[in-house]
Coordinates of C-alpha atoms in Angstrom, one line a residue:
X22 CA 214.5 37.4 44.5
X23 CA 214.5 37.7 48.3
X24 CA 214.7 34.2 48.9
X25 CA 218.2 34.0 47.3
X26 CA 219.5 37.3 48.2
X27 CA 218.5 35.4 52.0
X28 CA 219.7 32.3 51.6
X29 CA 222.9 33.1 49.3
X30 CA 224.3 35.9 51.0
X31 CA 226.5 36.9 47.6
X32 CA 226.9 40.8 49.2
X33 CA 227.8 39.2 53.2
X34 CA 224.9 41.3 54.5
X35 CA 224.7 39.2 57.6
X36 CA 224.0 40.8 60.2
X37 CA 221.5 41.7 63.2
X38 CA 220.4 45.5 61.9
X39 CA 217.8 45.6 59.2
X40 CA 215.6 43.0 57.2
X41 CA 217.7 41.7 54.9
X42 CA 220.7 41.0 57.3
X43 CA 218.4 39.9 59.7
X44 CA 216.7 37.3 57.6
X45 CA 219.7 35.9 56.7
X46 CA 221.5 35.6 60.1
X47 CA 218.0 34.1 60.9
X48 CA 218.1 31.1 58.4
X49 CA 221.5 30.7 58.9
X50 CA 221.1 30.0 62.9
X51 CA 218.5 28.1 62.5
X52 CA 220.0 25.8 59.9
X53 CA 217.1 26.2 57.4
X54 CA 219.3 27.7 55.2
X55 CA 221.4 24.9 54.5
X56 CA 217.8 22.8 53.2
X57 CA 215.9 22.3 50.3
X58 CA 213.8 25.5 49.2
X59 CA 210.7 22.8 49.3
X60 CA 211.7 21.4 52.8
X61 CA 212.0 25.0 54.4
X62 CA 208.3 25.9 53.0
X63 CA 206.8 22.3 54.4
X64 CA 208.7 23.0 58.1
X65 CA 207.5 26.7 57.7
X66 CA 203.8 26.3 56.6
X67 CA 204.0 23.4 59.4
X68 CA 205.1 25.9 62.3
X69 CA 202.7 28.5 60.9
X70 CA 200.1 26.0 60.9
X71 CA 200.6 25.3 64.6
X72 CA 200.7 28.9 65.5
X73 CA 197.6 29.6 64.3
X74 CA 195.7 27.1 65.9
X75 CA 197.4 28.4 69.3
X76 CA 195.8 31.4 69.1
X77 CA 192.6 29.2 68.2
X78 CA 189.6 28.0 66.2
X79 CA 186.7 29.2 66.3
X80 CA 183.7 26.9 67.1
X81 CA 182.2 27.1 64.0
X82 CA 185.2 27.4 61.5
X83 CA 183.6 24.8 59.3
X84 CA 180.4 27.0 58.3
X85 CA 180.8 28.9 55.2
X86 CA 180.1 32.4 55.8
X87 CA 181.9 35.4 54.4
X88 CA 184.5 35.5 57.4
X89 CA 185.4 32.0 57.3
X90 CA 185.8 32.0 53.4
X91 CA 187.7 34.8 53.9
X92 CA 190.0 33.4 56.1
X93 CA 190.7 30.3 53.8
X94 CA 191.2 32.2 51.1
X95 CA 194.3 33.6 53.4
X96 CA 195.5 30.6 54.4
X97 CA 196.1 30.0 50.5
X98 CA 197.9 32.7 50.1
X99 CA 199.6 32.0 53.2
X100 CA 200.9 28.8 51.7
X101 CA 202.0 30.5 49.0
X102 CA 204.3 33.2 50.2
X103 CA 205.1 31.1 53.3
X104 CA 206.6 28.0 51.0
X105 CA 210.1 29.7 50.8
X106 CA 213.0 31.3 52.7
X107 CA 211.2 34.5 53.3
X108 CA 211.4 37.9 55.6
X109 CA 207.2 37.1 56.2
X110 CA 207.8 34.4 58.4
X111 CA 210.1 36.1 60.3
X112 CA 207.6 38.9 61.0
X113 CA 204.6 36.3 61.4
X114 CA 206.7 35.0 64.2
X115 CA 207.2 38.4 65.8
X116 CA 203.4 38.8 65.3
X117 CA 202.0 36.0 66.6
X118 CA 204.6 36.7 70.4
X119 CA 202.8 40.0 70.5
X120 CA 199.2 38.8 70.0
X121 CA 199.9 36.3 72.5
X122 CA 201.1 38.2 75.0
X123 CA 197.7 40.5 74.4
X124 CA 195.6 37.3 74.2
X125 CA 196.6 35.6 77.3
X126 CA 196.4 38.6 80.3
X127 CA 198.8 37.9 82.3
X128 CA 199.3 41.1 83.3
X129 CA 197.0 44.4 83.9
X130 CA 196.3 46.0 80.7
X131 CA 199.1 49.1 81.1
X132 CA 201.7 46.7 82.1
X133 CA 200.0 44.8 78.4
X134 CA 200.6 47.8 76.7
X135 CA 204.1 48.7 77.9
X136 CA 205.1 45.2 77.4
X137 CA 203.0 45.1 74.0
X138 CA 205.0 48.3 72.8
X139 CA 208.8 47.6 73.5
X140 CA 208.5 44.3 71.8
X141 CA 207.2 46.3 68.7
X142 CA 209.8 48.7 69.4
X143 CA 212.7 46.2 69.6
X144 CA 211.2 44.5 66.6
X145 CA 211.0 47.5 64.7
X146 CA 214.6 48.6 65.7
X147 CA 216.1 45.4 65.0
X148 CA 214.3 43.9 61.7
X149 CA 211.7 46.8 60.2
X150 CA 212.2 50.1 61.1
X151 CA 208.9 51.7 60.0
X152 CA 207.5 49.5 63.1
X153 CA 208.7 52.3 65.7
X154 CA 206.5 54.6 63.6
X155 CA 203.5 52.3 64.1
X156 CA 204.2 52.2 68.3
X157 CA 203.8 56.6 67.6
X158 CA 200.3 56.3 65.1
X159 CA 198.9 53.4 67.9
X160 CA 200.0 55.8 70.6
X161 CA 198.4 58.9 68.6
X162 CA 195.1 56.9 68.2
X163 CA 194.2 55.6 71.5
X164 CA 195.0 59.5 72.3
X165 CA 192.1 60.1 70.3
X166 CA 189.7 57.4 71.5
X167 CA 190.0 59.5 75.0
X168 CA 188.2 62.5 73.5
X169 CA 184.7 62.2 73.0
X170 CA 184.0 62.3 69.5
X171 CA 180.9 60.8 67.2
X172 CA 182.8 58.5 64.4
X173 CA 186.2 57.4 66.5
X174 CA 186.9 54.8 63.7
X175 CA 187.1 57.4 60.9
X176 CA 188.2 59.9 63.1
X177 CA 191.6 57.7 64.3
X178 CA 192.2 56.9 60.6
X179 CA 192.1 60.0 59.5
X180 CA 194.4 61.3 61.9
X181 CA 196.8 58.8 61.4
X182 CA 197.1 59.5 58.1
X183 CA 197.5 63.3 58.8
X184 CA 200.4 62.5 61.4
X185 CA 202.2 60.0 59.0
X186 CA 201.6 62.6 56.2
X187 CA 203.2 65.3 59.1
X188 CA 206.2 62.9 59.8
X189 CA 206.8 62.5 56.0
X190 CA 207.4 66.2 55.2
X191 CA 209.3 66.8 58.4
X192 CA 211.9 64.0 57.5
X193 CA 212.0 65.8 53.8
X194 CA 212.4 69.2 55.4
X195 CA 215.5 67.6 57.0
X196 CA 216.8 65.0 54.4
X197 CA 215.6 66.9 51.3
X198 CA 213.4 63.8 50.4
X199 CA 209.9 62.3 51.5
X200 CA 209.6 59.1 52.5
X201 CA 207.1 57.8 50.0
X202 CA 209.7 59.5 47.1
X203 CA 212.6 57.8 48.9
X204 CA 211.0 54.3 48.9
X205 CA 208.1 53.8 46.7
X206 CA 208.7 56.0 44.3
X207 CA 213.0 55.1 44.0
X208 CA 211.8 51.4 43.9
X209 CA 209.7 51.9 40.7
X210 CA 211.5 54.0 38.7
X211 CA 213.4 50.9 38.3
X212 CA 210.8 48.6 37.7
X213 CA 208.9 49.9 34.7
X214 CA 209.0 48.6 31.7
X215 CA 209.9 45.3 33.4
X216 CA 207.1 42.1 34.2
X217 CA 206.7 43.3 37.7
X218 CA 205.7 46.4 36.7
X219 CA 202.1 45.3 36.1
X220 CA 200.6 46.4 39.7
X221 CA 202.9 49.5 40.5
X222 CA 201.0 51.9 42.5
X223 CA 202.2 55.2 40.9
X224 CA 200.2 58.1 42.5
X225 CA 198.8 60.9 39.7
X226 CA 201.2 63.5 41.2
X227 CA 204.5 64.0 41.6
X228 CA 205.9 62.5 44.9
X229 CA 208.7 65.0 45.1
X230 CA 206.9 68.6 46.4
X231 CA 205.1 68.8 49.5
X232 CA 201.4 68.5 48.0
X233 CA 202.0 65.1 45.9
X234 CA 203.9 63.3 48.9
X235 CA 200.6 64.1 51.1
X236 CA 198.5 63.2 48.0
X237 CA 200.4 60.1 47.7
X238 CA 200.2 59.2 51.1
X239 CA 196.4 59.2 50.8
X240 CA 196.4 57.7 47.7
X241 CA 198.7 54.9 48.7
X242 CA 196.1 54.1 51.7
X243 CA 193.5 53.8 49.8
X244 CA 195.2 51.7 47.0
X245 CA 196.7 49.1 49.5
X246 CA 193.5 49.0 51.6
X247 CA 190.3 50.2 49.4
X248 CA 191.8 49.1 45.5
X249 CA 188.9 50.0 43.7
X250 CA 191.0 51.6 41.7
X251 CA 192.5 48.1 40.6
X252 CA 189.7 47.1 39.0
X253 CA 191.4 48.8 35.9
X254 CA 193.1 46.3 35.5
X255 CA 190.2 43.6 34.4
X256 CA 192.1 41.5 32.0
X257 CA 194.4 40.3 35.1
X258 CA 193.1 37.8 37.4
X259 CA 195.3 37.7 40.4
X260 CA 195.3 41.7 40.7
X261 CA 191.2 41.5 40.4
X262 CA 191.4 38.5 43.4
X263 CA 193.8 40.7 45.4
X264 CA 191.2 43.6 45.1
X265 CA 188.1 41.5 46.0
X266 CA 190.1 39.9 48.7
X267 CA 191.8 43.2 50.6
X268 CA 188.1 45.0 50.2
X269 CA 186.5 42.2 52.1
X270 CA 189.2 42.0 54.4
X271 CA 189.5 45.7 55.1
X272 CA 185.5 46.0 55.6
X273 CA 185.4 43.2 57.7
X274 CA 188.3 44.6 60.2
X275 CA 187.0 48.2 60.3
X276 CA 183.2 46.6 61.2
X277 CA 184.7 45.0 64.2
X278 CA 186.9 47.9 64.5
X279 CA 184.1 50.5 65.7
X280 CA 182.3 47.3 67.5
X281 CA 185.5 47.2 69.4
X282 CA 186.0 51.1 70.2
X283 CA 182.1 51.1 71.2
X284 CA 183.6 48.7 74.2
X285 CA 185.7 51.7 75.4
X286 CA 189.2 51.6 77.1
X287 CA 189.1 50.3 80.1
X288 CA 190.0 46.7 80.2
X289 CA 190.0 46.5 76.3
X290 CA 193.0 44.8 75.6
X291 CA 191.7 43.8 71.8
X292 CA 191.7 47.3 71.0
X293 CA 195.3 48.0 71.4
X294 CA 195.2 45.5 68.6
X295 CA 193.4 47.2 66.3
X296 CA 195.2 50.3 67.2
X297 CA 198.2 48.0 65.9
X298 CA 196.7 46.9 62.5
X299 CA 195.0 49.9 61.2
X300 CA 198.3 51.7 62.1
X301 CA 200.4 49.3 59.6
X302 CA 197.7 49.8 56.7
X303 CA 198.2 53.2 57.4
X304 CA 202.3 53.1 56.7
X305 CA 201.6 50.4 54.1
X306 CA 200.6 53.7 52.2
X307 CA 203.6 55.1 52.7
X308 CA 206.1 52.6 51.9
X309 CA 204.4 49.8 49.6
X310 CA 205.7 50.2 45.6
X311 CA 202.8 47.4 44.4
X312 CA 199.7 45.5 45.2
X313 CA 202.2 42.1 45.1
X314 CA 204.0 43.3 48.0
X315 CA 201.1 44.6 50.0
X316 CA 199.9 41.4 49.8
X317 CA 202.7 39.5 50.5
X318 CA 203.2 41.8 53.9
X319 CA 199.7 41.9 55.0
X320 CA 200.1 37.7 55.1
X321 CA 203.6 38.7 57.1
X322 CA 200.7 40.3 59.8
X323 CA 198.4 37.2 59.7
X324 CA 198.1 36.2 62.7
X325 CA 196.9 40.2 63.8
X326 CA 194.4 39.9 61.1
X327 CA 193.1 36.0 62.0
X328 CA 192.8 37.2 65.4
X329 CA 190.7 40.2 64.8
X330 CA 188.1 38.5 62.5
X331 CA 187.6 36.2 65.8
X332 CA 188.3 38.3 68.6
X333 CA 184.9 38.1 70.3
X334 CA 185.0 34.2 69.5
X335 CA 189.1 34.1 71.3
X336 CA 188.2 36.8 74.1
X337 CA 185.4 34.2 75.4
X338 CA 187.7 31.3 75.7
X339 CA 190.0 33.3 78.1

């Protein structure tokens, strides 16, 4: 469990390179290591809490309408994965400094960016690597929002997932491995048979030549993002909520997605956002071994997500 392996340090991982030390020299500096599993999730929910309602509420949060439900169902889940020494809230704290940085305006919008970028950079070389792969895939779609193309939305996804699947067999050209073999598919192998085994997404070919890892790249998108194909598993509640829950959430974002690419470039700073999130649903095909952990790092990105269900709303309060 990641909360121990955090807060128990048995291997002395500490450190300020990579997740795991990370989290841990994290709880330990902050001294919410040395508290009560059930005092750290109350203090964390608490600061989360706070957060959110920095970046603000919209006007008419009380209704209920399919956004709003939406985004209380979230906060559930929130709760849940937030009520423990975790890596999440490290990374929702990351988050939220980069929306707000975008959200306020400060600066002009390529001094935003550049600003924007490094901090994703930094984060990504310092707790998650795979975020220096999202600052390329944001870079490679607002290259293609500058050509003049009918569907941009599709169009930006779909390359994305082309350059991730190009950046995957490059890296097995030179290592002898893909990436989606080396994580996903190594991270399984060990799992089945066991009770977290239930939600393992296990593309239909092999991982391990060229034409499965790009067919497992695309499959891992659409499993993480569209799970239709988790409705197989009908007998099991929670997978059937998580598929119900990320295919509302996923058609919600792209909607507001194209609305926002319709705006254009110029002085758009909320679509550097978007350029942010699609890019990690893109790599969460890549790297995510279950449905479980996509959820659990898609609440890690919160704060992106609540922000771009209300960016009109937010924009006008500026």
């Amino acid at each position: 469990m990641d909360s121990k392996i955090i807060i128990f340090d048995k291997l002395n991982e500490i450190g300020l390179l990579g997740s795991y030390p990370f989290s841990i020299w994290f709880y330990k500096i902050t001294g919410l290591k040395y508290l009560h599993f059930s005092i750290i999730g109350v203090i964390q929910f608490f600061i989360v809490y706070i957060l959110l309602f920095k970046i603000g509420v919209p006007k008419e949060f009380n209704r209920l309408t399919g956004k709003n439900i939406l985004i209380y169902v979230s906060i559930v889940i929130l709760a849940i994965f937030i009520s423990m020494p975790t890596k999440e809230f490290i990374n929702f704290l990351c988050i939220f400094i980069i929306i707000r940085i975008f959200q306020k305006r400060n600066q002009n919008i390529k001094k935003t960016v550049f600003i924007g970028l490094s901090l994703i950079l930094f984060f990504g070389f310092f707790f998650r690597r795979y975020y220096i792969l999202i600052v390329f895939l944001m870079v490679v779609m607002y290259g293609i929002s500058l050509i003049k193309l009918k569907n941009k939305r599709v169009i930006s996804i779909l390359y994305g997932i082309l350059i991730m699947i190009g950046v995957s067999l490059s890296y097995g050209l030179l290592k002898g491995v893909f990436i989606s073999h080396k994580t996903r598919e190594l991270v399984n192998e060990h799992r089945i048979g066991s009770g977290n085994a239930n939600s393992m997404i296990i593309p239909p070919l092999s991982t391990d030549t060229w034409y499965g890892e790009s067919f497992g790249i695309v499959y891992g998108f659409f499993t993480v993002n569209l799970p239709i194909n988790g409705l197989k598993f009908l007998f099991k509640p929670q997978i059937i909520a998580f598929v119900f829950w990320q295919l509302s959430l996923f058609i919600m974002l792209y909607r507001r997605y194209g609305r926002c690419l319709k705006e254009g470039e110029k002085g758009n700073y909320d679509i550097w956002m978007f350029y942010f999130l699609f890019s990690y649903f893109i790599i969460q095909g890549v790297f995510e071994p279950d449905l479980g952990s996509a959820a659990r790092h898609k609440i890690g990105v919160f704060p992106l997500i609540y922000y771009l269900l209300n960016y009109e709303v937010f924009r006008k309060k500026i």
